[in-house]
């Protein structure tokens, strides 16, 4: 596609449910990043991939959060047993090369946990 | 998580005025980045800085990588209404690609 896409754009779920957020990066981009952005805050790094390899997951808040990019393209961020504090905008970004900063951001998935 | 000190938190200026904002860190970075975010949109990369002392321009925007590698500033000259938005700084250290972000500077321009 022309840009980074994310789905769903909005997700409302009940506490305790699992959610899966999808990111479709720009075709051919090597690096894919996941961020979380609370209202009024800057983005907070969660994890990133080069191709299918997860390079750094130090930003994942706890073991309920996981991410994968099995074929080096689409990535899924999964949150298990969601809690209200997980409510935020989850953004994905991709870069053409591994040496480039997060350049192209997707529109985000707004997650609300009731 | 760790976030950078970015100031001012907000600015309200007249069209045509110049704007300056800065970002400081307690640790050394080897990359500084400046982004703009419009309401409901993702951040857009404006300027990337890779070398201490580097001064880079992008149209009316100028950014500098501080010589101490612990700060950076962004200037916008002759502001226009479409400059309205939130400006974020972000820094990166070492070889990993983890970005540490500022809390943002909200800019409002009065036409």
PDB file of C-alpha atoms in Angstrom:
ATOM      1  CA  UNK A   1       0.000   0.000   0.000  1.00  0.00           C
ATOM      2  CA  UNK A   2       0.878   3.640  -0.179  1.00  0.00           C
ATOM      3  CA  UNK A   3       1.328   4.046   3.539  1.00  0.00           C
ATOM      4  CA  UNK A   4       1.341   2.220   6.828  1.00  0.00           C
ATOM      5  CA  UNK A   5      -2.083   0.875   7.663  1.00  0.00           C
ATOM      6  CA  UNK A   6      -3.439  -0.385  10.937  1.00  0.00           C
ATOM      7  CA  UNK A   7      -6.547  -2.265  11.888  1.00  0.00           C
ATOM      8  CA  UNK A   8      -8.867  -1.979  13.526  1.00  0.00           C
ATOM      9  CA  UNK A   9      -8.890   1.806  13.836  1.00  0.00           C
ATOM     10  CA  UNK A  10     -10.976   1.577  16.989  1.00  0.00           C
ATOM     11  CA  UNK A  11     -11.343  -1.299  19.408  1.00  0.00           C
ATOM     12  CA  UNK A  12     -13.538  -1.375  22.474  1.00  0.00           C
ATOM     13  CA  UNK A  13     -13.190  -4.430  24.639  1.00  0.00           C
ATOM     14  CA  UNK A  14     -14.086  -5.614  28.084  1.00  0.00           C
ATOM     15  CA  UNK A  15     -11.497  -6.049  30.766  1.00  0.00           C
ATOM     16  CA  UNK A  16     -10.012  -9.521  30.673  1.00  0.00           C
ATOM     17  CA  UNK A  17     -10.454 -10.056  26.948  1.00  0.00           C
ATOM     18  CA  UNK A  18      -7.547 -10.561  24.558  1.00  0.00           C
ATOM     19  CA  UNK A  19      -7.033  -8.177  21.641  1.00  0.00           C
ATOM     20  CA  UNK A  20      -4.902  -8.360  18.506  1.00  0.00           C
ATOM     21  CA  UNK A  21      -3.841  -5.212  16.716  1.00  0.00           C
ATOM     22  CA  UNK A  22      -2.544  -5.415  13.196  1.00  0.00           C
ATOM     23  CA  UNK A  23       0.031  -3.320  11.359  1.00  0.00           C
ATOM     24  CA  UNK A  24       0.646  -3.473   7.633  1.00  0.00           C
ATOM     25  CA  UNK A  25       3.875  -1.563   6.887  1.00  0.00           C
ATOM     26  CA  UNK A  26       4.899   0.022   3.630  1.00  0.00           C
ATOM     27  CA  UNK A  27       5.846  -2.744   1.229  1.00  0.00           C
ATOM     28  CA  UNK A  28       9.530  -3.583   1.382  1.00  0.00           C
ATOM     29  CA  UNK A  29      10.233  -1.730   4.600  1.00  0.00           C
ATOM     30  CA  UNK A  30      12.719  -3.600   6.731  1.00  0.00           C
ATOM     31  CA  UNK A  31      11.988  -2.124  10.141  1.00  0.00           C
ATOM     32  CA  UNK A  32       8.671  -2.033  11.957  1.00  0.00           C
ATOM     33  CA  UNK A  33       8.064  -0.300  15.268  1.00  0.00           C
ATOM     34  CA  UNK A  34       5.233  -0.371  17.783  1.00  0.00           C
ATOM     35  CA  UNK A  35       4.466   2.585  20.043  1.00  0.00           C
ATOM     36  CA  UNK A  36       1.802   3.412  22.580  1.00  0.00           C
ATOM     37  CA  UNK A  37       0.602   6.984  23.002  1.00  0.00           C
ATOM     38  CA  UNK A  38      -1.562   8.101  25.893  1.00  0.00           C
ATOM     39  CA  UNK A  39      -3.630  11.251  25.545  1.00  0.00           C
ATOM     40  CA  UNK A  40      -1.465  14.329  25.938  1.00  0.00           C
ATOM     41  CA  UNK A  41       1.751  12.345  25.958  1.00  0.00           C
ATOM     42  CA  UNK A  42       4.469  11.554  23.497  1.00  0.00           C
ATOM     43  CA  UNK A  43       4.713   8.093  21.951  1.00  0.00           C
ATOM     44  CA  UNK A  44       6.236   5.404  24.130  1.00  0.00           C
ATOM     45  CA  UNK A  45       8.387   2.753  22.469  1.00  0.00           C
ATOM     46  CA  UNK A  46       7.141  -0.813  22.835  1.00  0.00           C
ATOM     47  CA  UNK A  47       9.126  -3.021  20.464  1.00  0.00           C
ATOM     48  CA  UNK A  48      10.634  -3.206  16.996  1.00  0.00           C
ATOM     49  CA  UNK A  49      11.503  -5.713  14.286  1.00  0.00           C
ATOM     50  CA  UNK A  50      14.023  -5.935  11.499  1.00  0.00           C
ATOM     51  CA  UNK A  51      12.449  -8.290   8.978  1.00  0.00           C
ATOM     52  CA  UNK A  52      10.909 -11.038  11.109  1.00  0.00           C
ATOM     53  CA  UNK A  53      13.372 -10.744  13.968  1.00  0.00           C
ATOM     54  CA  UNK A  54      12.280  -8.928  17.092  1.00  0.00           C
ATOM     55  CA  UNK A  55      15.246  -6.713  17.959  1.00  0.00           C
ATOM     56  CA  UNK A  56      14.150  -5.039  21.147  1.00  0.00           C
ATOM     57  CA  UNK A  57      11.104  -5.707  23.286  1.00  0.00           C
ATOM     58  CA  UNK A  58      12.255  -3.799  26.312  1.00  0.00           C
ATOM     59  CA  UNK A  59       9.351  -1.358  26.018  1.00  0.00           C
ATOM     60  CA  UNK A  60       6.626  -3.967  26.377  1.00  0.00           C
ATOM     61  CA  UNK A  61       5.007  -3.167  29.739  1.00  0.00           C
ATOM     62  CA  UNK A  62       4.609  -6.744  30.964  1.00  0.00           C
ATOM     63  CA  UNK A  63       4.213 -10.301  29.763  1.00  0.00           C
ATOM     64  CA  UNK A  64       0.604  -9.737  28.704  1.00  0.00           C
ATOM     65  CA  UNK A  65       1.990  -7.879  25.706  1.00  0.00           C
ATOM     66  CA  UNK A  66       3.597  -9.697  22.803  1.00  0.00           C
ATOM     67  CA  UNK A  67       4.307  -8.973  19.168  1.00  0.00           C
ATOM     68  CA  UNK A  68       5.221 -10.965  16.117  1.00  0.00           C
ATOM     69  CA  UNK A  69       6.107 -10.395  12.494  1.00  0.00           C
ATOM     70  CA  UNK A  70       6.394 -13.961  11.195  1.00  0.00           C
ATOM     71  CA  UNK A  71       7.032 -13.235   7.523  1.00  0.00           C
ATOM     72  CA  UNK A  72       8.804  -9.938   7.876  1.00  0.00           C
ATOM     73  CA  UNK A  73       5.837  -7.915   6.703  1.00  0.00           C
ATOM     74  CA  UNK A  74       2.568  -7.666   8.654  1.00  0.00           C
ATOM     75  CA  UNK A  75       2.901  -7.490  12.420  1.00  0.00           C
ATOM     76  CA  UNK A  76       0.466  -8.247  15.199  1.00  0.00           C
ATOM     77  CA  UNK A  77       0.577  -6.781  18.692  1.00  0.00           C
ATOM     78  CA  UNK A  78      -1.379  -8.943  21.112  1.00  0.00           C
ATOM     79  CA  UNK A  79      -2.543  -7.907  24.544  1.00  0.00           C
ATOM     80  CA  UNK A  80      -3.844 -10.701  26.734  1.00  0.00           C
ATOM     81  CA  UNK A  81      -6.247 -10.250  29.649  1.00  0.00           C
ATOM     82  CA  UNK A  82      -6.658  -6.570  28.917  1.00  0.00           C
ATOM     83  CA  UNK A  83      -6.837  -4.068  31.753  1.00  0.00           C
ATOM     84  CA  UNK A  84      -8.260  -0.545  31.800  1.00  0.00           C
ATOM     85  CA  UNK A  85      -4.751   0.935  31.996  1.00  0.00           C
ATOM     86  CA  UNK A  86      -4.038  -0.605  28.562  1.00  0.00           C
ATOM     87  CA  UNK A  87      -6.398   1.957  26.985  1.00  0.00           C
ATOM     88  CA  UNK A  88      -4.362   4.141  24.622  1.00  0.00           C
ATOM     89  CA  UNK A  89      -3.570   4.815  20.988  1.00  0.00           C
ATOM     90  CA  UNK A  90      -1.312   2.098  19.612  1.00  0.00           C
ATOM     91  CA  UNK A  91       0.792   3.251  16.671  1.00  0.00           C
ATOM     92  CA  UNK A  92       2.921   1.386  14.224  1.00  0.00           C
ATOM     93  CA  UNK A  93       5.734   2.856  12.136  1.00  0.00           C
ATOM     94  CA  UNK A  94       7.990   1.477   9.451  1.00  0.00           C
ATOM     95  CA  UNK A  95      11.306   2.426   7.877  1.00  0.00           C
ATOM     96  CA  UNK A  96      12.908   1.356   4.630  1.00  0.00           C
ATOM     97  CA  UNK A  97      16.197   0.402   6.223  1.00  0.00           C
ATOM     98  CA  UNK A  98      17.293  -0.737   9.653  1.00  0.00           C
ATOM     99  CA  UNK A  99      19.476   2.325   9.987  1.00  0.00           C
ATOM    100  CA  UNK A 100      16.660   4.796   9.565  1.00  0.00           C
ATOM    101  CA  UNK A 101      14.530   6.334  12.301  1.00  0.00           C
ATOM    102  CA  UNK A 102      10.783   5.714  12.577  1.00  0.00           C
ATOM    103  CA  UNK A 103       9.707   7.702   9.571  1.00  0.00           C
ATOM    104  CA  UNK A 104       6.275   6.603   8.434  1.00  0.00           C
ATOM    105  CA  UNK A 105       3.576   6.215  11.034  1.00  0.00           C
ATOM    106  CA  UNK A 106       0.242   4.527  10.649  1.00  0.00           C
ATOM    107  CA  UNK A 107      -3.060   6.095  11.725  1.00  0.00           C
ATOM    108  CA  UNK A 108      -3.111   4.104  14.964  1.00  0.00           C
ATOM    109  CA  UNK A 109      -5.589   1.863  16.750  1.00  0.00           C
ATOM    110  CA  UNK A 110      -7.529   3.504  19.555  1.00  0.00           C
ATOM    111  CA  UNK A 111      -7.995   0.820  22.226  1.00  0.00           C
ATOM    112  CA  UNK A 112     -10.548   1.321  24.959  1.00  0.00           C
ATOM    113  CA  UNK A 113     -10.817  -1.245  27.714  1.00  0.00           C
ATOM    114  CA  UNK A 114     -14.014  -0.999  29.722  1.00  0.00           C
TER     115      UNK A 114
ATOM    116  CA  UNK B   1       8.954   4.985  30.550  1.00  0.00           C
ATOM    117  CA  UNK B   2      11.721   7.529  30.163  1.00  0.00           C
ATOM    118  CA  UNK B   3      10.767  10.746  28.412  1.00  0.00           C
ATOM    119  CA  UNK B   4      12.736  13.827  27.449  1.00  0.00           C
ATOM    120  CA  UNK B   5      12.284  17.313  28.871  1.00  0.00           C
ATOM    121  CA  UNK B   6      10.710  19.418  26.169  1.00  0.00           C
ATOM    122  CA  UNK B   7       9.884  23.101  26.496  1.00  0.00           C
ATOM    123  CA  UNK B   8       7.836  25.114  26.292  1.00  0.00           C
ATOM    124  CA  UNK B   9       4.829  22.914  26.867  1.00  0.00           C
ATOM    125  CA  UNK B  10       2.674  25.195  24.743  1.00  0.00           C
ATOM    126  CA  UNK B  11       2.977  28.369  22.707  1.00  0.00           C
ATOM    127  CA  UNK B  12       0.454  30.807  21.325  1.00  0.00           C
ATOM    128  CA  UNK B  13       1.916  33.187  18.755  1.00  0.00           C
ATOM    129  CA  UNK B  14       0.945  35.588  16.008  1.00  0.00           C
ATOM    130  CA  UNK B  15       1.297  34.607  12.386  1.00  0.00           C
ATOM    131  CA  UNK B  16       4.673  35.689  11.071  1.00  0.00           C
ATOM    132  CA  UNK B  17       6.518  35.312  14.365  1.00  0.00           C
ATOM    133  CA  UNK B  18       9.467  32.999  14.820  1.00  0.00           C
ATOM    134  CA  UNK B  19       9.209  30.058  17.205  1.00  0.00           C
ATOM    135  CA  UNK B  20      11.844  28.238  19.204  1.00  0.00           C
ATOM    136  CA  UNK B  21      11.498  25.073  21.252  1.00  0.00           C
ATOM    137  CA  UNK B  22      14.041  22.767  22.816  1.00  0.00           C
ATOM    138  CA  UNK B  23      14.582  19.364  24.241  1.00  0.00           C
ATOM    139  CA  UNK B  24      17.035  18.148  26.880  1.00  0.00           C
ATOM    140  CA  UNK B  25      18.125  14.766  28.098  1.00  0.00           C
ATOM    141  CA  UNK B  26      20.069  13.510  31.086  1.00  0.00           C
ATOM    142  CA  UNK B  27      21.864  11.042  28.852  1.00  0.00           C
ATOM    143  CA  UNK B  28      23.807  11.311  25.611  1.00  0.00           C
ATOM    144  CA  UNK B  29      22.071  10.616  22.321  1.00  0.00           C
ATOM    145  CA  UNK B  30      23.564   9.923  18.915  1.00  0.00           C
ATOM    146  CA  UNK B  31      20.422  10.848  16.995  1.00  0.00           C
ATOM    147  CA  UNK B  32      17.888  13.597  17.525  1.00  0.00           C
ATOM    148  CA  UNK B  33      14.609  13.739  15.642  1.00  0.00           C
ATOM    149  CA  UNK B  34      11.819  16.289  15.423  1.00  0.00           C
ATOM    150  CA  UNK B  35       8.245  15.328  14.534  1.00  0.00           C
ATOM    151  CA  UNK B  36       4.963  17.189  14.049  1.00  0.00           C
ATOM    152  CA  UNK B  37       1.645  15.643  14.927  1.00  0.00           C
ATOM    153  CA  UNK B  38      -1.698  16.977  13.759  1.00  0.00           C
ATOM    154  CA  UNK B  39      -4.898  16.077  15.643  1.00  0.00           C
ATOM    155  CA  UNK B  40      -5.982  12.516  14.927  1.00  0.00           C
ATOM    156  CA  UNK B  41      -2.891  11.784  12.874  1.00  0.00           C
ATOM    157  CA  UNK B  42       0.388  10.000  13.433  1.00  0.00           C
ATOM    158  CA  UNK B  43       3.665  11.903  13.886  1.00  0.00           C
ATOM    159  CA  UNK B  44       5.412  13.111  10.746  1.00  0.00           C
ATOM    160  CA  UNK B  45       9.199  13.264  10.719  1.00  0.00           C
ATOM    161  CA  UNK B  46      10.435  16.822  10.080  1.00  0.00           C
ATOM    162  CA  UNK B  47      14.166  16.759  10.653  1.00  0.00           C
ATOM    163  CA  UNK B  48      16.716  14.107  11.633  1.00  0.00           C
ATOM    164  CA  UNK B  49      20.091  15.010  13.182  1.00  0.00           C
ATOM    165  CA  UNK B  50      22.962  12.528  13.406  1.00  0.00           C
ATOM    166  CA  UNK B  51      26.029  14.494  14.478  1.00  0.00           C
ATOM    167  CA  UNK B  52      26.827  16.722  17.431  1.00  0.00           C
ATOM    168  CA  UNK B  53      26.771  20.361  16.370  1.00  0.00           C
ATOM    169  CA  UNK B  54      24.857  19.578  13.190  1.00  0.00           C
ATOM    170  CA  UNK B  55      22.507  22.312  11.999  1.00  0.00           C
ATOM    171  CA  UNK B  56      19.888  21.203   9.486  1.00  0.00           C
ATOM    172  CA  UNK B  57      17.120  23.098   7.724  1.00  0.00           C
ATOM    173  CA  UNK B  58      13.909  21.963   6.094  1.00  0.00           C
ATOM    174  CA  UNK B  59      12.191  24.976   4.570  1.00  0.00           C
ATOM    175  CA  UNK B  60      11.307  27.348   7.385  1.00  0.00           C
ATOM    176  CA  UNK B  61      12.398  24.808   9.988  1.00  0.00           C
ATOM    177  CA  UNK B  62      15.896  24.673  11.426  1.00  0.00           C
ATOM    178  CA  UNK B  63      17.099  22.200  14.029  1.00  0.00           C
ATOM    179  CA  UNK B  64      20.398  21.730  15.795  1.00  0.00           C
ATOM    180  CA  UNK B  65      22.018  18.801  17.546  1.00  0.00           C
ATOM    181  CA  UNK B  66      23.571  20.219  20.714  1.00  0.00           C
ATOM    182  CA  UNK B  67      27.318  19.969  21.113  1.00  0.00           C
ATOM    183  CA  UNK B  68      26.945  18.158  24.435  1.00  0.00           C
ATOM    184  CA  UNK B  69      24.715  15.579  22.659  1.00  0.00           C
ATOM    185  CA  UNK B  70      22.188  16.067  25.446  1.00  0.00           C
ATOM    186  CA  UNK B  71      20.005  18.680  23.811  1.00  0.00           C
ATOM    187  CA  UNK B  72      18.454  19.863  20.594  1.00  0.00           C
ATOM    188  CA  UNK B  73      16.370  22.800  19.472  1.00  0.00           C
ATOM    189  CA  UNK B  74      13.898  23.468  16.688  1.00  0.00           C
ATOM    190  CA  UNK B  75      13.198  26.881  15.201  1.00  0.00           C
ATOM    191  CA  UNK B  76      10.323  27.780  12.937  1.00  0.00           C
ATOM    192  CA  UNK B  77      10.636  31.066  11.106  1.00  0.00           C
ATOM    193  CA  UNK B  78       7.774  33.242   9.888  1.00  0.00           C
ATOM    194  CA  UNK B  79       5.056  30.986  11.288  1.00  0.00           C
ATOM    195  CA  UNK B  80       1.879  30.358   9.326  1.00  0.00           C
ATOM    196  CA  UNK B  81      -1.486  28.914  10.425  1.00  0.00           C
ATOM    197  CA  UNK B  82      -0.686  25.430   9.121  1.00  0.00           C
ATOM    198  CA  UNK B  83       2.230  25.217  11.562  1.00  0.00           C
ATOM    199  CA  UNK B  84      -0.359  24.548  14.265  1.00  0.00           C
ATOM    200  CA  UNK B  85       0.118  21.171  15.900  1.00  0.00           C
ATOM    201  CA  UNK B  86       2.164  19.339  18.478  1.00  0.00           C
ATOM    202  CA  UNK B  87       5.911  19.121  17.957  1.00  0.00           C
ATOM    203  CA  UNK B  88       7.788  16.210  19.481  1.00  0.00           C
ATOM    204  CA  UNK B  89      11.476  15.682  19.911  1.00  0.00           C
ATOM    205  CA  UNK B  90      12.867  12.164  20.099  1.00  0.00           C
ATOM    206  CA  UNK B  91      16.324  10.821  20.796  1.00  0.00           C
ATOM    207  CA  UNK B  92      18.155   7.620  20.211  1.00  0.00           C
ATOM    208  CA  UNK B  93      21.344   6.286  21.804  1.00  0.00           C
ATOM    209  CA  UNK B  94      23.635   3.424  21.022  1.00  0.00           C
ATOM    210  CA  UNK B  95      22.963   1.092  18.172  1.00  0.00           C
ATOM    211  CA  UNK B  96      19.406   0.172  18.961  1.00  0.00           C
ATOM    212  CA  UNK B  97      16.456   1.904  17.374  1.00  0.00           C
ATOM    213  CA  UNK B  98      14.517   2.564  20.568  1.00  0.00           C
ATOM    214  CA  UNK B  99      13.332   6.166  20.508  1.00  0.00           C
ATOM    215  CA  UNK B 100      12.840   8.183  23.679  1.00  0.00           C
ATOM    216  CA  UNK B 101      10.239  10.931  23.169  1.00  0.00           C
ATOM    217  CA  UNK B 102       9.519  14.323  24.648  1.00  0.00           C
ATOM    218  CA  UNK B 103       6.081  15.273  25.926  1.00  0.00           C
ATOM    219  CA  UNK B 104       5.516  17.667  23.060  1.00  0.00           C
ATOM    220  CA  UNK B 105       5.150  21.389  22.458  1.00  0.00           C
ATOM    221  CA  UNK B 106       1.672  22.465  21.430  1.00  0.00           C
ATOM    222  CA  UNK B 107       1.797  25.359  18.970  1.00  0.00           C
ATOM    223  CA  UNK B 108      -1.130  27.642  18.209  1.00  0.00           C
ATOM    224  CA  UNK B 109      -0.839  30.375  15.577  1.00  0.00           C
ATOM    225  CA  UNK B 110      -3.172  33.332  15.532  1.00  0.00           C
ATOM    226  CA  UNK B 111      -3.739  34.479  11.936  1.00  0.00           C
TER     227      UNK B 111
END
